[in-house]
Amino acid sequence: MLLTDTHCHLNWNKFDPDRADVIARAKSAGLVRLLVPGVDLRSSKEAVQLAESNPMVYAAVGFHPTDLEEFSEGAFAEIQELAKHPKVVAVGEIGLDYYWVKETEKRTVQREILKRQLVFAASVNKPVIIHMREEKDDWFGDASADLLEILSAWHSNLKIKNPALAERPGVLHSFNGTLETAQKAIAMKFFIGVTGPVTYKNAEEKRNIIRQLPIAQLLIETDSPFLSPVPHRGKRNEPAFVGEIADKIAEIHSRSLEEVAATTTANAARLFLW
């Protein structure tokens, strides 16, 4: 059985004591690929260094919407250079976050920098890893509406100027939106990232949404060290736990774990071309 964790922050200091062991446990658990996204220049550099140090690790580079105080023209230029690295397979983690960012002016900045990073991703022919979080963690609100509008305009342009990338534009990471939002994203060929909360006892609405989405458009992610799935909830998350998420998707869709693992691993390869 082959598994893939398409979103894990292995560069975070919570992994400093045992990072090599964490990667070894992932390999023992059947994982064949790990993707480490950056959230700013420093973490993007660390992601690339990790990818250079281990053949199963890949990187993404970019500016997270809550880390834009680190954004500058010089830093963005360095991100653009990092993206040329052969093990950088995506631009991300980028997007919109209206949970932590309340000010109208800062939200405007988020949208403008997201647009710039989307244009850049298209220029280097790499998909994007999209973060989206609503104010008060609502299922739908201004963040979803703004994000869909921005992605729709970008994807329409891709279909004309880069039709190959338009077929694999990216993933909505750790999706926490409505069924309608997911369906609109899938119509634009985006993948939907599923994380640990799908295993939580009170997450029946989330499971109902995942039940109505095609497995061919799902990716599994741990978002380590956050969002540990049951039965590890409350502990530090790590890529080896990705099988718990795959198992829950298998239960939701009445499929075998092996089928879900194989399909989501193939989905990741289709998106990231690794």
Coordinates of C-alpha atoms in Angstrom, one line a residue:
M1 CA 0.0 0.0 0.0
L2 CA 1.4 3.4 -1.1
L3 CA 0.5 6.6 0.7
T4 CA 1.4 10.3 0.2
D5 CA 1.3 13.2 2.6
T6 CA 0.8 16.2 0.4
H7 CA 1.1 18.8 3.2
C8 CA 3.4 18.5 6.3
H9 CA 5.4 21.3 7.9
L10 CA 8.4 19.1 8.8
N11 CA 10.7 22.2 9.0
W12 CA 8.8 23.4 12.1
N13 CA 10.8 23.4 15.4
K14 CA 8.5 20.8 16.9
F15 CA 10.3 18.3 14.7
D16 CA 13.8 19.4 15.6
P17 CA 14.4 16.6 18.2
D18 CA 13.5 13.7 15.9
R19 CA 13.0 14.9 12.3
A20 CA 14.9 12.0 10.8
D21 CA 12.9 9.5 12.9
V22 CA 9.6 11.1 11.8
I23 CA 10.6 10.6 8.2
A24 CA 11.7 7.1 8.9
R25 CA 8.4 6.3 10.5
A26 CA 6.6 7.7 7.5
K27 CA 8.5 5.5 5.2
S28 CA 7.7 2.5 7.4
A29 CA 4.0 3.4 7.3
G30 CA 4.0 3.1 3.5
L31 CA 4.5 6.7 2.5
V32 CA 6.4 7.3 -0.7
R33 CA 6.2 11.1 -1.0
L34 CA 6.1 14.0 1.5
L35 CA 5.4 17.6 0.5
V36 CA 6.7 20.4 2.7
P37 CA 5.2 23.8 2.0
G38 CA 6.8 27.2 2.9
V39 CA 4.9 30.0 4.5
D40 CA 7.6 32.7 4.1
L41 CA 11.1 33.0 2.7
R42 CA 12.8 31.3 5.7
S43 CA 10.5 28.3 5.8
S44 CA 10.6 28.0 2.0
K45 CA 14.4 27.8 2.1
E46 CA 14.1 25.2 4.9
A47 CA 11.6 23.2 2.8
V48 CA 14.0 23.1 -0.1
Q49 CA 16.9 22.1 2.1
L50 CA 14.8 19.2 3.5
A51 CA 13.9 18.1 0.0
E52 CA 17.5 18.1 -1.0
S53 CA 18.4 15.9 2.0
N54 CA 15.8 13.1 1.4
P55 CA 14.6 11.6 -1.9
M56 CA 11.0 11.1 -0.6
V57 CA 10.6 14.8 0.4
Y58 CA 9.5 17.6 -2.0
A59 CA 9.0 21.3 -1.4
A60 CA 6.7 24.2 -2.2
V61 CA 7.6 27.9 -1.8
G62 CA 5.5 30.9 -1.2
F63 CA 4.0 33.4 1.3
H64 CA 1.1 32.4 3.6
P65 CA -1.6 35.1 4.0
T66 CA -0.8 35.5 7.7
D67 CA 2.9 35.9 7.1
L68 CA 2.8 38.8 4.7
E69 CA 4.7 41.1 7.1
E70 CA 7.7 39.1 5.7
F71 CA 6.8 39.9 2.1
S72 CA 9.0 42.3 0.2
E73 CA 10.1 42.7 -3.4
G74 CA 13.5 41.3 -2.5
A75 CA 12.0 38.3 -0.6
F76 CA 9.6 37.6 -3.4
A77 CA 12.5 37.6 -5.9
E78 CA 14.3 35.0 -3.7
I79 CA 11.1 32.9 -3.7
Q80 CA 11.1 33.1 -7.5
E81 CA 14.7 31.8 -7.6
L82 CA 13.9 29.0 -5.1
A83 CA 11.0 27.9 -7.4
K84 CA 13.5 26.9 -10.0
H85 CA 14.8 24.1 -7.9
P86 CA 14.0 20.7 -9.4
K87 CA 12.4 19.5 -6.1
V88 CA 10.0 22.5 -5.8
V89 CA 6.8 21.2 -7.2
A90 CA 4.3 23.9 -6.3
V91 CA 3.8 27.5 -5.1
G92 CA 2.4 27.6 -1.6
E93 CA 1.1 27.8 0.9
I94 CA -0.7 30.9 -0.4
G95 CA -4.3 32.1 -0.1
L96 CA -6.6 34.1 2.1
D97 CA -7.1 34.1 5.8
Y98 CA -9.9 36.2 7.3
Y99 CA -9.8 34.4 10.6
W100 CA -6.6 35.9 11.9
V101 CA -6.7 39.0 9.7
K102 CA -9.6 41.3 10.4
E103 CA -8.5 44.7 9.0
T104 CA -10.0 45.6 5.5
E105 CA -6.7 47.1 4.4
K106 CA -4.7 43.9 5.3
R107 CA -7.3 41.7 3.6
T108 CA -6.9 43.8 0.4
V109 CA -3.1 43.2 0.6
Q110 CA -3.7 39.5 1.0
R111 CA -5.8 39.4 -2.2
E112 CA -3.2 41.4 -4.2
I113 CA -0.3 39.3 -3.1
L114 CA -2.3 36.1 -3.8
K115 CA -2.9 37.4 -7.3
R116 CA 0.8 38.1 -7.8
Q117 CA 1.7 34.6 -6.6
L118 CA -0.8 33.0 -8.9
V119 CA 0.6 34.9 -11.8
F120 CA 4.1 33.8 -10.8
A121 CA 2.9 30.1 -10.5
A122 CA 1.6 30.2 -14.0
S123 CA 4.8 31.7 -15.3
V124 CA 6.8 28.7 -13.9
N125 CA 4.2 26.1 -14.7
K126 CA 3.6 25.0 -11.1
P127 CA 0.3 24.3 -9.3
V128 CA -0.7 26.2 -6.2
I129 CA -1.4 25.1 -2.6
I130 CA -4.3 27.3 -1.4
H131 CA -5.0 28.2 2.2
M132 CA -8.5 29.5 2.9
R133 CA -9.9 30.3 6.4
E134 CA -13.1 32.2 7.1
E135 CA -13.7 34.7 9.9
K136 CA -15.1 32.7 12.9
D137 CA -14.3 29.5 11.0
D138 CA -17.6 29.7 9.1
W139 CA -18.2 27.3 6.3
F140 CA -18.8 30.1 3.8
G141 CA -18.2 33.9 3.9
D142 CA -16.1 36.7 2.3
A143 CA -12.9 34.6 2.2
S144 CA -14.6 31.8 0.1
A145 CA -16.3 34.3 -2.1
D146 CA -13.2 36.4 -2.7
L147 CA -11.0 33.3 -3.2
L148 CA -13.4 31.7 -5.8
E149 CA -13.6 35.0 -7.7
I150 CA -9.8 35.3 -7.8
L151 CA -9.2 31.6 -8.7
S152 CA -11.9 31.7 -11.4
A153 CA -10.3 34.7 -13.1
W154 CA -6.9 33.0 -12.9
H155 CA -8.1 29.7 -14.2
S156 CA -9.9 31.3 -17.1
N157 CA -6.7 32.9 -18.1
L158 CA -4.8 29.6 -17.7
K159 CA -7.1 27.8 -20.1
I160 CA -6.0 30.3 -22.8
K161 CA -2.4 30.8 -22.0
N162 CA -1.4 27.5 -20.2
P163 CA -4.0 24.8 -20.8
A164 CA -1.8 22.1 -19.4
L165 CA -1.6 23.8 -16.0
A166 CA -5.3 24.6 -16.2
E167 CA -5.9 20.8 -16.0
R168 CA -3.9 20.6 -12.7
P169 CA -4.0 24.1 -11.2
G170 CA -3.7 23.2 -7.5
V171 CA -5.3 22.1 -4.3
L172 CA -7.5 23.7 -1.7
H173 CA -5.5 22.6 1.4
S174 CA -7.3 21.3 4.5
F175 CA -10.6 22.1 3.0
N176 CA -13.2 23.5 5.4
G177 CA -15.8 25.0 3.2
T178 CA -19.2 24.1 1.8
L179 CA -20.0 21.4 -0.7
E180 CA -20.8 24.2 -3.3
T181 CA -17.4 25.7 -2.8
A182 CA -15.7 22.4 -3.3
Q183 CA -17.7 21.6 -6.4
K184 CA -16.9 25.0 -7.9
A185 CA -13.2 24.4 -7.2
I186 CA -13.4 20.9 -8.7
A187 CA -15.0 22.3 -11.8
M188 CA -11.8 24.3 -12.2
K189 CA -9.9 21.1 -11.9
F190 CA -8.6 21.8 -8.3
F191 CA -8.1 19.0 -5.9
I192 CA -9.5 19.0 -2.3
G193 CA -7.2 18.4 0.6
V194 CA -8.6 16.2 3.4
T195 CA -7.0 16.4 6.9
G196 CA -7.4 15.0 10.4
P197 CA -10.6 16.7 11.4
V198 CA -12.5 14.4 9.0
T199 CA -11.9 11.7 11.7
Y200 CA -13.4 13.7 14.6
K201 CA -16.6 12.6 16.2
N202 CA -18.4 15.9 15.6
A203 CA -17.4 16.2 12.0
E204 CA -20.4 14.5 10.3
E205 CA -21.1 17.5 8.1
K206 CA -17.5 17.5 6.9
R207 CA -17.8 13.7 6.2
N208 CA -21.0 14.2 4.3
I209 CA -19.3 16.8 2.0
I210 CA -16.4 14.4 1.4
R211 CA -18.9 11.6 0.6
Q212 CA -20.2 13.7 -2.3
L213 CA -16.8 14.5 -3.8
P214 CA -15.1 12.2 -6.3
I215 CA -12.1 10.3 -4.9
A216 CA -10.3 11.2 -8.1
Q217 CA -10.1 14.8 -6.9
L218 CA -9.1 14.2 -3.3
L219 CA -5.6 14.4 -1.7
I220 CA -4.7 13.4 1.9
E221 CA -2.7 15.7 4.1
T222 CA -1.7 15.7 7.7
D223 CA -0.8 19.4 8.0
S224 CA 1.8 18.2 10.6
P225 CA 2.4 19.1 13.4
F226 CA -1.3 20.3 13.5
L227 CA -4.7 18.6 13.2
S228 CA -3.8 15.1 14.4
P229 CA -6.4 12.5 13.4
V230 CA -8.2 10.2 15.8
P231 CA -6.8 8.3 17.7
H232 CA -3.8 10.7 18.0
R233 CA -5.8 13.8 18.7
G234 CA -4.1 16.0 21.2
K235 CA -0.6 14.8 20.2
R236 CA 1.8 16.2 17.7
N237 CA 0.8 15.2 14.3
E238 CA 3.2 13.5 11.9
P239 CA 3.1 12.1 8.3
A240 CA 2.9 8.5 9.5
F241 CA -0.7 9.2 10.7
V242 CA -1.9 9.9 7.2
G243 CA -3.2 6.4 7.0
E244 CA -5.9 7.3 9.5
I245 CA -7.2 9.9 7.1
A246 CA -7.1 7.5 4.2
D247 CA -9.0 4.9 6.3
K248 CA -11.7 7.4 7.1
I249 CA -12.1 8.4 3.4
A250 CA -12.4 4.7 2.6
E251 CA -15.1 4.2 5.2
I252 CA -17.0 7.3 3.9
H253 CA -16.9 6.2 0.3
S254 CA -17.3 2.4 1.1
R255 CA -14.1 1.6 -0.6
S256 CA -11.0 -0.4 0.5
L257 CA -8.2 1.4 2.2
E258 CA -5.9 0.1 -0.5
E259 CA -8.0 1.7 -3.3
V260 CA -8.1 5.1 -1.5
A261 CA -4.4 5.0 -0.8
A262 CA -3.6 4.1 -4.4
T263 CA -6.0 6.7 -5.9
T264 CA -4.9 9.6 -3.7
T265 CA -1.2 8.8 -4.3
A266 CA -1.9 8.8 -8.0
N267 CA -3.8 12.1 -7.7
A268 CA -0.8 13.6 -6.0
A269 CA 1.5 12.4 -8.8
R270 CA -0.9 13.8 -11.4
L271 CA -0.9 17.2 -9.6
F272 CA 2.7 17.6 -8.7
L273 CA 4.3 15.6 -11.5
W274 CA 6.8 13.8 -9.3

